[in-house]
Short mmCIF file of C-alpha atoms in Angstrom, two decimals:
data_model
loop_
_atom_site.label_atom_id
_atom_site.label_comp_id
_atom_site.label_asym_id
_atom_site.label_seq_id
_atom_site.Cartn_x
_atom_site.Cartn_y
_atom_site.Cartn_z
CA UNK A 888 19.65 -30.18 -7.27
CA UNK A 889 17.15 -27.49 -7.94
CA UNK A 890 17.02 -25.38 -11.33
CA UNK A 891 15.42 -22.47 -9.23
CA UNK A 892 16.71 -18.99 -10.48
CA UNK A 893 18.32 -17.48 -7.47
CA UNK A 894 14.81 -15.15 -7.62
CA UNK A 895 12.67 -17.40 -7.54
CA UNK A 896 14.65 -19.60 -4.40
CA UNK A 897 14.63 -16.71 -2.66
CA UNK A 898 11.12 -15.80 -3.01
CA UNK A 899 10.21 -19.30 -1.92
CA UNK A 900 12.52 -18.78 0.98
CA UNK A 901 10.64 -15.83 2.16
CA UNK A 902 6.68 -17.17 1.12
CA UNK A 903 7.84 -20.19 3.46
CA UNK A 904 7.78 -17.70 6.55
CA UNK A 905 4.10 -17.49 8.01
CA UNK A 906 4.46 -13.66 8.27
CA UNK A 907 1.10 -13.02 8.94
CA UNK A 908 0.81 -9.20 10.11
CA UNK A 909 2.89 -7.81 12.01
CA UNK A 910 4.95 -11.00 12.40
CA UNK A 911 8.07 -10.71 9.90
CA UNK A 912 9.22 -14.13 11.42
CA UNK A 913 12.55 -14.38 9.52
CA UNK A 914 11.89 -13.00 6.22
CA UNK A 915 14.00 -9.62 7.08
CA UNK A 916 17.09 -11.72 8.50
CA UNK A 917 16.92 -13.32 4.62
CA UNK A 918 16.84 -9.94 3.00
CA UNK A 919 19.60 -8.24 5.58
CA UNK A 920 22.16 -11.54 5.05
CA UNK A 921 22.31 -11.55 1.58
CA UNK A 922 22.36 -7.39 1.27
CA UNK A 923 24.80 -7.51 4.27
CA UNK A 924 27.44 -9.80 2.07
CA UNK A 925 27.39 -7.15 -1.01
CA UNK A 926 28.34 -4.49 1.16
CA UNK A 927 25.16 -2.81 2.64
CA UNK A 928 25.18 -0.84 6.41
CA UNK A 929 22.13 -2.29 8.00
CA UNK A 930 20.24 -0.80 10.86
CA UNK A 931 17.47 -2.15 12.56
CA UNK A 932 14.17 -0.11 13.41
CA UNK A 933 11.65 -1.52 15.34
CA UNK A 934 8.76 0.27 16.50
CA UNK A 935 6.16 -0.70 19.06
CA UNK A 936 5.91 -2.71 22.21
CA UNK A 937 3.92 -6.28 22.69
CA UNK A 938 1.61 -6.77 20.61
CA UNK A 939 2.16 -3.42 18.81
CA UNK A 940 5.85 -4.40 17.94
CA UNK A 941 6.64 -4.09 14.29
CA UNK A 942 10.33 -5.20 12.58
CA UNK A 943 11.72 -2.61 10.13
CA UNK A 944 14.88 -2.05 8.92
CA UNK A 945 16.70 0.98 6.93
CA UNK A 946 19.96 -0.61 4.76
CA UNK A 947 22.62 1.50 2.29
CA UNK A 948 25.19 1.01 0.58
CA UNK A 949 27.39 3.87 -0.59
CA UNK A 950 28.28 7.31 1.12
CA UNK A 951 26.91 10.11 -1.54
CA UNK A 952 25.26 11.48 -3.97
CA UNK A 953 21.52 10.50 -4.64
CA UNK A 954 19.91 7.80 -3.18
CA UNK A 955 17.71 5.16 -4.85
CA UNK A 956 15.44 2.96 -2.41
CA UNK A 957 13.47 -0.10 -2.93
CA UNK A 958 11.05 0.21 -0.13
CA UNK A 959 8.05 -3.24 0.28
CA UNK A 960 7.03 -4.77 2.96
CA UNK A 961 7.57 -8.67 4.62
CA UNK A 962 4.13 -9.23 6.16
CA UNK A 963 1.12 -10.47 4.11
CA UNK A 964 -2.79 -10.43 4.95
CA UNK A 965 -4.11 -13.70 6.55
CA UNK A 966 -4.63 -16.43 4.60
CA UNK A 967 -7.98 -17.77 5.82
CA UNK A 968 -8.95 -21.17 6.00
CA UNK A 969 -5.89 -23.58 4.89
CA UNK A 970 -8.35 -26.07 3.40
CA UNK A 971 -9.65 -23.51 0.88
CA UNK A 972 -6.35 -23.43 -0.67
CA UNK A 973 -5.48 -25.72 -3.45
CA UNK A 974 -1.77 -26.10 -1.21
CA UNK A 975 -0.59 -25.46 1.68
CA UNK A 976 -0.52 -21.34 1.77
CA UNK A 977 3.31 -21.47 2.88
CA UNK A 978 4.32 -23.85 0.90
CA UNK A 979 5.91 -22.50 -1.99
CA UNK A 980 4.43 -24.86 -5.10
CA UNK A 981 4.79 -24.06 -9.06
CA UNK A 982 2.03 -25.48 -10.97
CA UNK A 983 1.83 -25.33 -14.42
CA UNK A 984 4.68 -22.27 -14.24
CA UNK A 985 3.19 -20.42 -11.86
CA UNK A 986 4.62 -19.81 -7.95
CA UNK A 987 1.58 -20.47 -5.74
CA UNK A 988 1.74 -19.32 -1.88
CA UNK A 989 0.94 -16.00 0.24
CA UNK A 990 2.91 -13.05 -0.39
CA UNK A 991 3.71 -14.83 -3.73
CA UNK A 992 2.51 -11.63 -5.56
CA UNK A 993 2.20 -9.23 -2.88
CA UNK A 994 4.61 -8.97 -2.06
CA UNK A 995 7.36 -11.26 -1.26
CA UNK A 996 8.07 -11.67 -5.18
CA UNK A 997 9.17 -8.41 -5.30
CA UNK A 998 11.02 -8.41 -2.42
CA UNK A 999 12.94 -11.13 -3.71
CA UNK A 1000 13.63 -9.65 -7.28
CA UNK A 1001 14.80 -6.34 -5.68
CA UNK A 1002 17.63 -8.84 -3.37
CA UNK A 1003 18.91 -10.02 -6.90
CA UNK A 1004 19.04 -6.92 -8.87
CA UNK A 1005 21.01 -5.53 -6.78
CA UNK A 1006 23.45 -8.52 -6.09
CA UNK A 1007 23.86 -8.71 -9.83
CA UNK A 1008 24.02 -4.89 -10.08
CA UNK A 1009 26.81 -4.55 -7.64
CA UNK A 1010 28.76 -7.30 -8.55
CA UNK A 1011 28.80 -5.64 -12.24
CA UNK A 1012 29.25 -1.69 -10.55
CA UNK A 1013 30.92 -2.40 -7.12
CA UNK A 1014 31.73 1.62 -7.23
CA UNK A 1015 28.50 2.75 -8.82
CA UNK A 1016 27.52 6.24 -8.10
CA UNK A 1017 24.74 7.43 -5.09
CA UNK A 1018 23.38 5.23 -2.60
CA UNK A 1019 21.36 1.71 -2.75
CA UNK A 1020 18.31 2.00 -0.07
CA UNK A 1021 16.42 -0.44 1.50
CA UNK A 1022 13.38 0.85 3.45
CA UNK A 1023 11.70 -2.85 4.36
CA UNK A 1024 8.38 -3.36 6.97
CA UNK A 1025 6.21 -5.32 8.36
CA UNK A 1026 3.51 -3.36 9.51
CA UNK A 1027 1.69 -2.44 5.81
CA UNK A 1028 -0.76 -4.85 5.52
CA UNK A 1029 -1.95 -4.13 9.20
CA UNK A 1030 -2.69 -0.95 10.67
CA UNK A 1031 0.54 1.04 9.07
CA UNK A 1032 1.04 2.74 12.68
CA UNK A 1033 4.23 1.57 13.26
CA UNK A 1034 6.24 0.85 9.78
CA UNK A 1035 6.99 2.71 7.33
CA UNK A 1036 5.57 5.86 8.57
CA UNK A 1037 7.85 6.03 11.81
CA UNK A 1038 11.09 4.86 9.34
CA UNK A 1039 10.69 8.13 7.63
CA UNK A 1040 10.00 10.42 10.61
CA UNK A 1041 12.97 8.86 11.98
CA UNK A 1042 15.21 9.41 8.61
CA UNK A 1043 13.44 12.89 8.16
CA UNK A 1044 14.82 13.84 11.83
CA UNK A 1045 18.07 13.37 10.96
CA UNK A 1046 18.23 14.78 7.61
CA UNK A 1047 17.89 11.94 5.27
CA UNK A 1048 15.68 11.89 2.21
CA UNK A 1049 15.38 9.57 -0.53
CA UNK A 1050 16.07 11.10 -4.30
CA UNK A 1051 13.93 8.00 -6.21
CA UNK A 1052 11.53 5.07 -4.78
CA UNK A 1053 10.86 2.36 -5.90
CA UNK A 1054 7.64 0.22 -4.62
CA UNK A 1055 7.17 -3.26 -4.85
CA UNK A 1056 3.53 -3.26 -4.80
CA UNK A 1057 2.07 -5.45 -7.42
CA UNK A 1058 1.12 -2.93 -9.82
CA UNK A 1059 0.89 -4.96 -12.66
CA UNK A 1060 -2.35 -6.37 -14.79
CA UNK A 1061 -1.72 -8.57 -17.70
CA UNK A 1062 2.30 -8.78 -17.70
CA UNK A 1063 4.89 -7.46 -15.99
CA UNK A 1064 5.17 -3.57 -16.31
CA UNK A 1065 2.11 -3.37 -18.55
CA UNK A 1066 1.25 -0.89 -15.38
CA UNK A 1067 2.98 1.37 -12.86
CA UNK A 1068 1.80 3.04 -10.18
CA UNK A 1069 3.21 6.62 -10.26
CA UNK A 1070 0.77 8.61 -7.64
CA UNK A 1071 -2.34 7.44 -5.37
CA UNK A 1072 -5.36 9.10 -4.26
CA UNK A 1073 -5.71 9.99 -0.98
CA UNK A 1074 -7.95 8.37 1.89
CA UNK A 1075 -10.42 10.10 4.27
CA UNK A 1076 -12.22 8.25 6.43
CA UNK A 1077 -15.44 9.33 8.61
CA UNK A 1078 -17.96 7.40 10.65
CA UNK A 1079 -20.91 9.55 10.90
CA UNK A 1080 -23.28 8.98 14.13
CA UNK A 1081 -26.83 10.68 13.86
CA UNK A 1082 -28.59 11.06 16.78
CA UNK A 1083 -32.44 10.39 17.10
CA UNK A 1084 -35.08 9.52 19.55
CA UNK A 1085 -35.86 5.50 20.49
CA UNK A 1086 -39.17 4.35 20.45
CA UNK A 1087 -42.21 2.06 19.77
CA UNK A 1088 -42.84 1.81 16.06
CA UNK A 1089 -46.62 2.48 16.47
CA UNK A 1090 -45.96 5.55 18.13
CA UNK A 1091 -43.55 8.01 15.62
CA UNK A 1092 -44.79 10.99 16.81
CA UNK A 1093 -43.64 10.24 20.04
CA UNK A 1094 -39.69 9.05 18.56
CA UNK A 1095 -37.34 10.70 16.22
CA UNK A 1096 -36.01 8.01 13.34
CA UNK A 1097 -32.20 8.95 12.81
CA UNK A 1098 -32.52 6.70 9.74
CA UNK A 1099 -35.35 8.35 8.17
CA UNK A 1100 -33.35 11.81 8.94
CA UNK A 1101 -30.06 10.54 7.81
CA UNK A 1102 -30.93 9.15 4.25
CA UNK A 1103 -31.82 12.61 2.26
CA UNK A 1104 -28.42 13.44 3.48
CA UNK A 1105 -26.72 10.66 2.41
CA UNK A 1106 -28.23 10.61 -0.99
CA UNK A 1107 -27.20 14.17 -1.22
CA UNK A 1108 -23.76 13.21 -0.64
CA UNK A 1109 -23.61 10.41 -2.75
CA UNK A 1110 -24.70 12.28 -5.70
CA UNK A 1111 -22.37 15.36 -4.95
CA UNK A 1112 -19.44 15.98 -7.90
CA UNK A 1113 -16.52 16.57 -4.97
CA UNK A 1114 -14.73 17.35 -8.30
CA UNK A 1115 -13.99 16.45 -11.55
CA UNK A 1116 -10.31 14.89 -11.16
CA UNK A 1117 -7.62 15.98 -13.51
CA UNK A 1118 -5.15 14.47 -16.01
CA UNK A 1119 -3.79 11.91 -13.43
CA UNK A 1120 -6.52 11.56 -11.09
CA UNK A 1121 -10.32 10.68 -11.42
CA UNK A 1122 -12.93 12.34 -10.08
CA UNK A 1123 -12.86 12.04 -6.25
CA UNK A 1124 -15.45 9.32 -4.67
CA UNK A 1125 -17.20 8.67 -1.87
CA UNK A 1126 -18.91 5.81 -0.99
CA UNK A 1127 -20.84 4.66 1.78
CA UNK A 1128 -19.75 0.97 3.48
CA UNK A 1129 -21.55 0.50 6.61
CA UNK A 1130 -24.87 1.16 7.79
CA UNK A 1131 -25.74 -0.04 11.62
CA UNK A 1132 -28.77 0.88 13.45
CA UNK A 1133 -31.43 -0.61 15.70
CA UNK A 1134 -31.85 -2.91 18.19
CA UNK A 1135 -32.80 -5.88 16.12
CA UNK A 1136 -36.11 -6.04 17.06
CA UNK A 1137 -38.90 -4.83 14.28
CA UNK A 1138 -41.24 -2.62 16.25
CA UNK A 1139 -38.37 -0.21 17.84
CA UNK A 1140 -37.14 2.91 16.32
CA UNK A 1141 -33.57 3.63 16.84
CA UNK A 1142 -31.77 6.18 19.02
CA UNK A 1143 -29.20 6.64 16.70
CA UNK A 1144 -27.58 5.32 13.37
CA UNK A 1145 -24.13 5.20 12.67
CA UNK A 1146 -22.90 5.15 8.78
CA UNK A 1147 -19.32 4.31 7.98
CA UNK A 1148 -17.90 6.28 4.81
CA UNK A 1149 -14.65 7.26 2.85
CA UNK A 1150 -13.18 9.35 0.51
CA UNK A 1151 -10.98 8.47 -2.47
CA UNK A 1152 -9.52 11.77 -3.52
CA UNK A 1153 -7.75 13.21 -6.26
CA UNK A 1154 -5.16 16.26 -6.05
CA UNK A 1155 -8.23 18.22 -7.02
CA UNK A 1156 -9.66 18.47 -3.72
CA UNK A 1157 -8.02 18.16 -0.04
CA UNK A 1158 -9.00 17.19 3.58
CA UNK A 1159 -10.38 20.34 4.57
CA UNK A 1160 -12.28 21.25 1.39
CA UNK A 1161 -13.87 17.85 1.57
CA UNK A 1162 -14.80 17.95 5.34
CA UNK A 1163 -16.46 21.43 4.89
CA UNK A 1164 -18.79 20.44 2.06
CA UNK A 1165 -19.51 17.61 4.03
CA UNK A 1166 -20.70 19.83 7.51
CA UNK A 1167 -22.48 21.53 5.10
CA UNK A 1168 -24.68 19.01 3.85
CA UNK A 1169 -25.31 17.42 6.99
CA UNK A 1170 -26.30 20.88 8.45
CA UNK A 1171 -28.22 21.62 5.96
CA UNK A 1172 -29.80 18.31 6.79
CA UNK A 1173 -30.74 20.02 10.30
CA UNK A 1174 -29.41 16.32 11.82
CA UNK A 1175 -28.30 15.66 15.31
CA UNK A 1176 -24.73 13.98 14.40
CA UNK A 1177 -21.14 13.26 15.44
CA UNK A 1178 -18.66 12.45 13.38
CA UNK A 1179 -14.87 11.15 13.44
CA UNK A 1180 -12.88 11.60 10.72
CA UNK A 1181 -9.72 9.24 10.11
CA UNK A 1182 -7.02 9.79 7.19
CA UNK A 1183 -5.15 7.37 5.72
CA UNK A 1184 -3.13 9.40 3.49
CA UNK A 1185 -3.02 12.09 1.58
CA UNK A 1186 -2.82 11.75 -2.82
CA UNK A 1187 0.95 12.10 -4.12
CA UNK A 1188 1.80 12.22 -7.88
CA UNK A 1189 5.09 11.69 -9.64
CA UNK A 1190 4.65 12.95 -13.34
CA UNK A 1191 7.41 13.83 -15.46
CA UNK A 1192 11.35 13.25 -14.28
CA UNK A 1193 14.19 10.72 -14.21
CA UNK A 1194 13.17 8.41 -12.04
CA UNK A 1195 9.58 8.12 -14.53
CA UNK A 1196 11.80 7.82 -16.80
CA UNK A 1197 14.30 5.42 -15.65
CA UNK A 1198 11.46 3.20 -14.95
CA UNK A 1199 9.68 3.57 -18.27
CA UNK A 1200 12.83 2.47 -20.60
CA UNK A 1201 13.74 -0.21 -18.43
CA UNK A 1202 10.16 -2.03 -18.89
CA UNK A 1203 10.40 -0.83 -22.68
CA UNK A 1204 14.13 -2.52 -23.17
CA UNK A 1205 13.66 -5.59 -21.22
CA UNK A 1206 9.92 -6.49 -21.96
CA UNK A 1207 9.07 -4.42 -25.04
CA UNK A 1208 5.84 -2.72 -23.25
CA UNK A 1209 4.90 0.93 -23.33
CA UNK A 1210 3.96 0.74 -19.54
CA UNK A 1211 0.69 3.08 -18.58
CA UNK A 1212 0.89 5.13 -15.94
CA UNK A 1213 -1.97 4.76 -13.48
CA UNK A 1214 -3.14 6.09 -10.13
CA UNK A 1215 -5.54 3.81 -9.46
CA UNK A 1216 -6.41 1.09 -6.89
CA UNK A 1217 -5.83 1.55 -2.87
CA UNK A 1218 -3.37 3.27 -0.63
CA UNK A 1219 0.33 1.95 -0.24
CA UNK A 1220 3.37 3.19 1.93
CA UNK A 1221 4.08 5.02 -0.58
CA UNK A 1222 1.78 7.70 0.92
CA UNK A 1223 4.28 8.02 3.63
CA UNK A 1224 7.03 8.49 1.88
CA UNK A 1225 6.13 10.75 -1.55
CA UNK A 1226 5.53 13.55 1.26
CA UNK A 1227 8.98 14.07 1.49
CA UNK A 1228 9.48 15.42 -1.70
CA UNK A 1229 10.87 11.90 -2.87
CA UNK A 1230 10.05 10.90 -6.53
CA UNK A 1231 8.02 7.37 -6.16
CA UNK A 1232 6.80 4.86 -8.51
CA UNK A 1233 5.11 1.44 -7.81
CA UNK A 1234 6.49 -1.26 -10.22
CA UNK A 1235 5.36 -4.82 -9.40
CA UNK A 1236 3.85 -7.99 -10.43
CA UNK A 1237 0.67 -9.24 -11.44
CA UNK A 1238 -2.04 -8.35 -9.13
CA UNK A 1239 -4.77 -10.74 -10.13
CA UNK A 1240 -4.23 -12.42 -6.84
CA UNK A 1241 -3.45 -10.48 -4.48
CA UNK A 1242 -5.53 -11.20 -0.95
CA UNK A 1243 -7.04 -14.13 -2.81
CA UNK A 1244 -6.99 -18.23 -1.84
CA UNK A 1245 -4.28 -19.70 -3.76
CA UNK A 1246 -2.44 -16.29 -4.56
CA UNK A 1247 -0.08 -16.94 -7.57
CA UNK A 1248 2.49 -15.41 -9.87
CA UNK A 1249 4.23 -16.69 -12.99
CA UNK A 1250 7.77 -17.56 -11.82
CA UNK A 1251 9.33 -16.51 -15.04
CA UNK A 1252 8.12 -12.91 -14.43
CA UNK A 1253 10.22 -13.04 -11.13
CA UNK A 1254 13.49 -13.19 -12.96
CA UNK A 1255 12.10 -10.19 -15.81
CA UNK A 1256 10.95 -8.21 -12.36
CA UNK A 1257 14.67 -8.90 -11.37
CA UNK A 1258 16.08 -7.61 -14.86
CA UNK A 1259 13.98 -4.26 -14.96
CA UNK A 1260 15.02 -3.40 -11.42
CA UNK A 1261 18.76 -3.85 -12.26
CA UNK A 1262 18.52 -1.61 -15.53
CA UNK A 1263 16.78 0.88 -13.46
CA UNK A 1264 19.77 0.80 -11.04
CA UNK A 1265 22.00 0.75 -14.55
CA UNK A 1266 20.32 3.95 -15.51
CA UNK A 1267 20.21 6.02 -12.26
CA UNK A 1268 23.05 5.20 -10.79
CA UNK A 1269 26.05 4.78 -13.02
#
């Protein structure tokens, strides 16, 4: 007989998928049976074909008023080699307290403690007020084309928005809602190609170096104050990741160099601001260039308002923290969804680690994850 909480067996349920991403495998059909039996309308959305094909599904419970969703996602980054790992990666194993196995923090442990709040909520408020969401994908840790995104085009289409969200990112750093995430910077990609002239090394005058053109440039842009962030925000970065040129032999000069950069930005600057200044450096610059420019998503901020709240007594009452309000870190699907007008907050677990060999979370912070989920539920909807 095991002494599991009904958390924690379910989060070992779902870590013992090899979801890999896209693949959900069956970790959605274990989240949509147990919300199913406590009353929830569950519809399927899957987006994609082949390869491309990501599971999704959209689940409610009640007819009106507001509407709370947990929104996370089933598919976890790849695990790399198995024999790094001190167990098998989808094995679910606690050692010395702690629940080892992918997805363990990020973010099947979530997924799991949302499942039980709820079951315990409703059991306790089987007529509570608004609606119970579930916006669930498997297409975050992957390219994000086909998941969440496409879910809320689809709702927006038909009129249906989302009041309060609540991500299960793992947005915690020393204990459980020591941290929240309650807005993101945004994400602007660019891969910058400048354009030269090949030739023999011994023979400059006869080549143009892209390289040699490209780096005053570059340092200009790396020292440039984009701004100087704001209460919320820091000061927008960019940073420069890849640099490719050449052919690999020493004695040619390269036709061209291509440098791979991005943007962090606050709600101090936007796309367009930030892709002007940057034309104008480079033309300044006088360079021969192309350059693509991808987003990822713009910066969203939820300050001050119930669901901040909500979310802020409920880690106070159950774990006695002031939580800190952060926008730090990466992009999450919350991107997608904050456009809408829709008050979101990331509340998770631990993210020490996350994407790491041997990924880990203390199993007794499952069931207190569990807990401050169900008073937020307590507080917004009864």
């Amino acid at each position: 007989m095991s002494n599991d909480t009904a958390t924690l067996a379910l989060a070992k349920a779902l870590i013992q998928e090899p979801s890999v991403t896209p693949d959900d495998f069956n970790c959605q059909n274990l989240m949509i049976d147990r919300l199913e039996a406590i009353g929830f309308t569950i519809e399927r959305m899957p987006f994609g074909e082949g390869d491309d094909r990501v599971e999704n599904f959209w689940a409610t419970r009640g007819s009106s008023g507001k509407v709370l969703s947990f929104a996370g996602h089933t598919d976890v980054v790849p695990t790399g080699p198995h024999d790094a790992w001190s167990t098998p990666p989808f094995e679910p194993t606690i050692i010395d307290g702690y629940l080892h196995g992918r997805g363990a923090a990020d973010m099947k442990g979530s997924l799991a403690a949302m499942v039980t709040a709820c079951e315990r909520f409703v059991a306790n408020h089987p007529d509570h007020n608004g609606k119970i969401a579930f916006l669930i994908t498997s297409d975050e840790e992957g390219p994000a084309h086909n998941g969440t995104v496409r879910v809320v085009e689809t709702l927006q289409a038909r009129d249906e928005f989302v009041d309060w969200c609540i991500v299960g990112e793992p947005s915690s750093t020393n204990a459980v809602g020591d941290t929240v995430k309650n807005g993101r910077r945004g994400s602007l990609g660019a891969i910058l190609t400048v354009k030269g002239v090949q030739g023999h090394v011994a023979y400059p005058h006869l080549a143009r170096n892209p390289i040699h053109d490209a780096v005053p440039a570059l340092s200009v842009l790396a020292a440039e104050e984009w701004d100087q962030g704001n209460d919320f925000f820091p000061p927008t970065s960019f940073q420069i990741s890849n640099i490719n040129g050449g052919t690999g032999a020493t004695n040619v000069i390269p036709g061209d160099v291509t440098i791979v950069c991005n943007f962090r930005f606050s709600t101090e600057s936007s796309e367009e601001s930030l892709k002007q200044r940057t034309l104008a450096i480079l033309d300044a610059a006088k360079l021969d260039y192309e350059i693509q420019w991808n987003l990822s998503g713009l910066p969203f901020l939820t300050s001050a308002g119930d669901l901040v709240e909500a979310v802020v007594d409920s880690i106070q009452a159950v774990t006695g923290l002031d939580t800190e309000l952060s926008t730090a870190g990466g992009t999450s699907d919350g991107r997608f969804i904050a456009p809408t007008g829709t008050q979101v907050i990331e509340l998770g677990p631990c993210n020490a680690t996350i994407h790491k060999v041997d990924e880990k979370i203390c199993a007794a912070d499952l069931d207190t994850l569990s807990a401050i989920y169900e008073l937020i539920l307590n507080k917004l909807l009864t």
